[in-house]
């Protein structure tokens, strides 16, 4: 008498494996999304601080005998040369933020959308507060620019 053995998986085994994978994915994906959002926020906050500090240092060194500043828009920042921002200037250095991030608020003493640093001292008369926000969440970071020109994360 011959016995036939079947190799392979039963439908029940496949359903169980798929269910376990579904449960694992359901718990892992939200954590991954949160991690990604925090990572983007941290990276872009550092880029903002770097741009502000670079504008200040260029002003302190009086490169090209000029002042430098930072112009703020909702989706980008621009490092510019001179006392006011000119959109068509070829010396502008633009940083466009990740699409999932926006500048939620920018409050500059004296109004406007730009902070200009003084030559030699690096100080500014336009201390500012700006908040980066991950779109669709409450994850945010606030950056302060003090009158001394120093930028800090609040």
mmCIF file of C-alpha atoms in Angstrom:
data_model
loop_
_atom_site.group_PDB
_atom_site.id
_atom_site.type_symbol
_atom_site.label_atom_id
_atom_site.label_comp_id
_atom_site.label_asym_id
_atom_site.label_seq_id
_atom_site.Cartn_x
_atom_site.Cartn_y
_atom_site.Cartn_z
ATOM 1 C CA UNK A 1 0.000 0.000 0.000
ATOM 2 C CA UNK A 2 1.367 3.371 -1.028
ATOM 3 C CA UNK A 3 0.857 6.505 1.019
ATOM 4 C CA UNK A 4 0.994 9.877 -0.591
ATOM 5 C CA UNK A 5 2.447 12.689 1.431
ATOM 6 C CA UNK A 6 1.621 16.213 0.507
ATOM 7 C CA UNK A 7 4.176 18.913 0.871
ATOM 8 C CA UNK A 8 3.299 22.570 1.168
ATOM 9 C CA UNK A 9 1.216 24.764 3.422
ATOM 10 C CA UNK A 10 -2.455 24.497 4.239
ATOM 11 C CA UNK A 11 -4.757 27.443 3.765
ATOM 12 C CA UNK A 12 -5.075 27.789 7.545
ATOM 13 C CA UNK A 13 -1.296 28.083 7.984
ATOM 14 C CA UNK A 14 -1.101 30.775 5.302
ATOM 15 C CA UNK A 15 -3.966 32.735 6.902
ATOM 16 C CA UNK A 16 -2.244 32.557 10.314
ATOM 17 C CA UNK A 17 1.079 33.808 8.903
ATOM 18 C CA UNK A 18 -0.620 36.642 7.013
ATOM 19 C CA UNK A 19 -2.525 37.616 10.183
ATOM 20 C CA UNK A 20 0.678 37.712 12.243
ATOM 21 C CA UNK A 21 2.410 39.832 9.576
ATOM 22 C CA UNK A 22 -0.577 42.191 9.496
ATOM 23 C CA UNK A 23 -0.453 42.669 13.266
ATOM 24 C CA UNK A 24 3.303 43.299 13.173
ATOM 25 C CA UNK A 25 2.973 45.847 10.379
ATOM 26 C CA UNK A 26 0.092 47.586 12.155
ATOM 27 C CA UNK A 27 2.304 48.151 15.194
ATOM 28 C CA UNK A 28 5.548 48.992 13.371
ATOM 29 C CA UNK A 29 4.326 51.442 10.698
ATOM 30 C CA UNK A 30 3.013 54.168 13.070
ATOM 31 C CA UNK A 31 6.311 54.096 14.977
ATOM 32 C CA UNK A 32 8.245 54.390 11.742
ATOM 33 C CA UNK A 33 6.124 57.334 10.569
ATOM 34 C CA UNK A 34 6.645 59.140 13.893
ATOM 35 C CA UNK A 35 10.393 58.466 13.747
ATOM 36 C CA UNK A 36 10.556 59.791 10.168
ATOM 37 C CA UNK A 37 8.659 62.974 11.086
ATOM 38 C CA UNK A 38 10.939 63.668 14.059
ATOM 39 C CA UNK A 39 13.976 63.000 11.909
ATOM 40 C CA UNK A 40 12.822 65.461 9.224
ATOM 41 C CA UNK A 41 12.002 68.081 11.864
ATOM 42 C CA UNK A 42 15.421 67.717 13.517
ATOM 43 C CA UNK A 43 17.281 67.834 10.190
ATOM 44 C CA UNK A 44 15.435 70.911 8.940
ATOM 45 C CA UNK A 45 15.789 72.670 12.314
ATOM 46 C CA UNK A 46 19.548 72.156 12.126
ATOM 47 C CA UNK A 47 19.537 73.476 8.541
ATOM 48 C CA UNK A 48 17.651 76.580 9.694
ATOM 49 C CA UNK A 49 20.116 77.160 12.546
ATOM 50 C CA UNK A 50 23.066 76.622 10.204
ATOM 51 C CA UNK A 51 21.730 79.173 7.713
ATOM 52 C CA UNK A 52 21.058 81.757 10.436
ATOM 53 C CA UNK A 53 24.493 81.235 11.988
ATOM 54 C CA UNK A 54 26.169 81.373 8.583
ATOM 55 C CA UNK A 55 24.493 84.715 7.790
ATOM 56 C CA UNK A 56 25.623 86.048 11.158
ATOM 57 C CA UNK A 57 29.216 84.845 10.693
ATOM 58 C CA UNK A 58 29.406 86.294 7.182
ATOM 59 C CA UNK A 59 28.248 89.629 8.630
ATOM 60 C CA UNK A 60 30.794 89.458 11.450
ATOM 61 C CA UNK A 61 33.564 88.833 8.930
ATOM 62 C CA UNK A 62 32.136 91.629 6.709
ATOM 63 C CA UNK A 63 32.541 89.452 3.627
ATOM 64 C CA UNK A 64 32.550 91.665 0.521
ATOM 65 C CA UNK A 65 32.103 94.589 2.958
ATOM 66 C CA UNK A 66 28.415 93.641 3.317
ATOM 67 C CA UNK A 67 25.824 92.668 5.846
ATOM 68 C CA UNK A 68 23.965 89.377 5.480
ATOM 69 C CA UNK A 69 20.514 88.248 6.482
ATOM 70 C CA UNK A 70 17.923 85.503 6.306
ATOM 71 C CA UNK A 71 14.567 85.834 4.543
ATOM 72 C CA UNK A 72 11.693 83.597 5.742
ATOM 73 C CA UNK A 73 8.873 82.133 3.628
ATOM 74 C CA UNK A 74 6.478 79.313 4.492
ATOM 75 C CA UNK A 75 8.403 76.635 2.591
ATOM 76 C CA UNK A 76 11.915 78.037 2.382
ATOM 77 C CA UNK A 77 14.588 80.310 3.802
ATOM 78 C CA UNK A 78 17.029 82.435 1.843
ATOM 79 C CA UNK A 79 20.450 83.656 2.961
ATOM 80 C CA UNK A 80 20.992 87.010 1.259
ATOM 81 C CA UNK A 81 23.719 89.622 0.979
ATOM 82 C CA UNK A 82 22.962 93.280 1.705
ATOM 83 C CA UNK A 83 20.644 95.207 3.978
ATOM 84 C CA UNK A 84 17.410 94.015 2.336
ATOM 85 C CA UNK A 85 16.250 90.886 0.548
ATOM 86 C CA UNK A 86 16.109 91.086 -3.264
ATOM 87 C CA UNK A 87 14.486 87.991 -4.780
ATOM 88 C CA UNK A 88 16.393 88.246 -8.075
ATOM 89 C CA UNK A 89 19.881 88.583 -6.544
ATOM 90 C CA UNK A 90 22.370 86.022 -7.833
ATOM 91 C CA UNK A 91 24.106 85.863 -4.433
ATOM 92 C CA UNK A 92 21.024 84.449 -2.675
ATOM 93 C CA UNK A 93 21.381 80.963 -1.189
ATOM 94 C CA UNK A 94 17.999 79.267 -0.979
ATOM 95 C CA UNK A 95 17.056 76.288 1.178
ATOM 96 C CA UNK A 96 13.712 74.668 0.402
ATOM 97 C CA UNK A 97 12.271 72.662 3.294
ATOM 98 C CA UNK A 98 11.023 69.091 3.008
ATOM 99 C CA UNK A 99 7.465 69.074 1.630
ATOM 100 C CA UNK A 100 6.111 67.625 4.893
ATOM 101 C CA UNK A 101 7.403 70.663 6.792
ATOM 102 C CA UNK A 102 6.434 74.312 6.828
ATOM 103 C CA UNK A 103 7.319 77.482 8.710
ATOM 104 C CA UNK A 104 4.147 77.843 10.741
ATOM 105 C CA UNK A 105 4.874 81.243 12.233
ATOM 106 C CA UNK A 106 7.591 83.853 12.016
ATOM 107 C CA UNK A 107 7.465 86.858 14.318
ATOM 108 C CA UNK A 108 10.084 89.519 13.672
ATOM 109 C CA UNK A 109 10.363 92.665 15.782
ATOM 110 C CA UNK A 110 9.710 95.591 13.486
ATOM 111 C CA UNK A 111 7.720 93.403 11.071
ATOM 112 C CA UNK A 112 8.791 92.033 7.737
ATOM 113 C CA UNK A 113 10.100 88.623 6.763
ATOM 114 C CA UNK A 114 13.836 89.087 7.103
ATOM 115 C CA UNK A 115 16.486 89.322 9.796
ATOM 116 C CA UNK A 116 19.654 91.267 8.950
ATOM 117 C CA UNK A 117 22.869 90.967 10.971
ATOM 118 C CA UNK A 118 25.220 93.915 11.553
ATOM 119 C CA UNK A 119 28.802 93.898 10.361
ATOM 120 C CA UNK A 120 31.496 93.228 12.964
ATOM 121 C CA UNK A 121 29.115 92.525 15.920
ATOM 122 C CA UNK A 122 26.677 90.110 14.282
ATOM 123 C CA UNK A 123 23.873 91.640 16.324
ATOM 124 C CA UNK A 124 20.425 92.381 14.949
ATOM 125 C CA UNK A 125 17.705 94.881 15.766
ATOM 126 C CA UNK A 126 15.125 92.400 14.509
ATOM 127 C CA UNK A 127 15.111 89.600 17.053
ATOM 128 C CA UNK A 128 12.766 86.899 15.836
ATOM 129 C CA UNK A 129 10.876 83.731 16.658
ATOM 130 C CA UNK A 130 10.070 81.145 14.015
ATOM 131 C CA UNK A 131 8.312 77.802 14.353
ATOM 132 C CA UNK A 132 8.830 74.804 12.072
ATOM 133 C CA UNK A 133 5.821 72.476 11.904
ATOM 134 C CA UNK A 134 5.429 68.980 10.473
ATOM 135 C CA UNK A 135 2.313 69.239 8.309
ATOM 136 C CA UNK A 136 -0.701 67.373 9.680
ATOM 137 C CA UNK A 137 0.779 66.894 13.183
ATOM 138 C CA UNK A 138 1.561 68.866 16.292
ATOM 139 C CA UNK A 139 5.306 68.142 16.055
ATOM 140 C CA UNK A 140 7.132 71.466 15.964
ATOM 141 C CA UNK A 141 10.323 73.266 16.934
ATOM 142 C CA UNK A 142 10.723 76.939 17.762
ATOM 143 C CA UNK A 143 13.920 78.807 16.916
ATOM 144 C CA UNK A 144 14.727 82.122 18.588
ATOM 145 C CA UNK A 145 17.054 84.761 17.155
ATOM 146 C CA UNK A 146 18.175 87.049 19.958
ATOM 147 C CA UNK A 147 19.257 90.682 19.538
ATOM 148 C CA UNK A 148 22.859 89.529 19.946
ATOM 149 C CA UNK A 149 22.343 87.538 16.733
ATOM 150 C CA UNK A 150 22.607 84.193 18.498
ATOM 151 C CA UNK A 151 20.075 81.595 17.330
ATOM 152 C CA UNK A 152 18.794 78.958 19.763
ATOM 153 C CA UNK A 153 16.234 76.164 19.805
ATOM 154 C CA UNK A 154 13.474 76.796 22.309
#
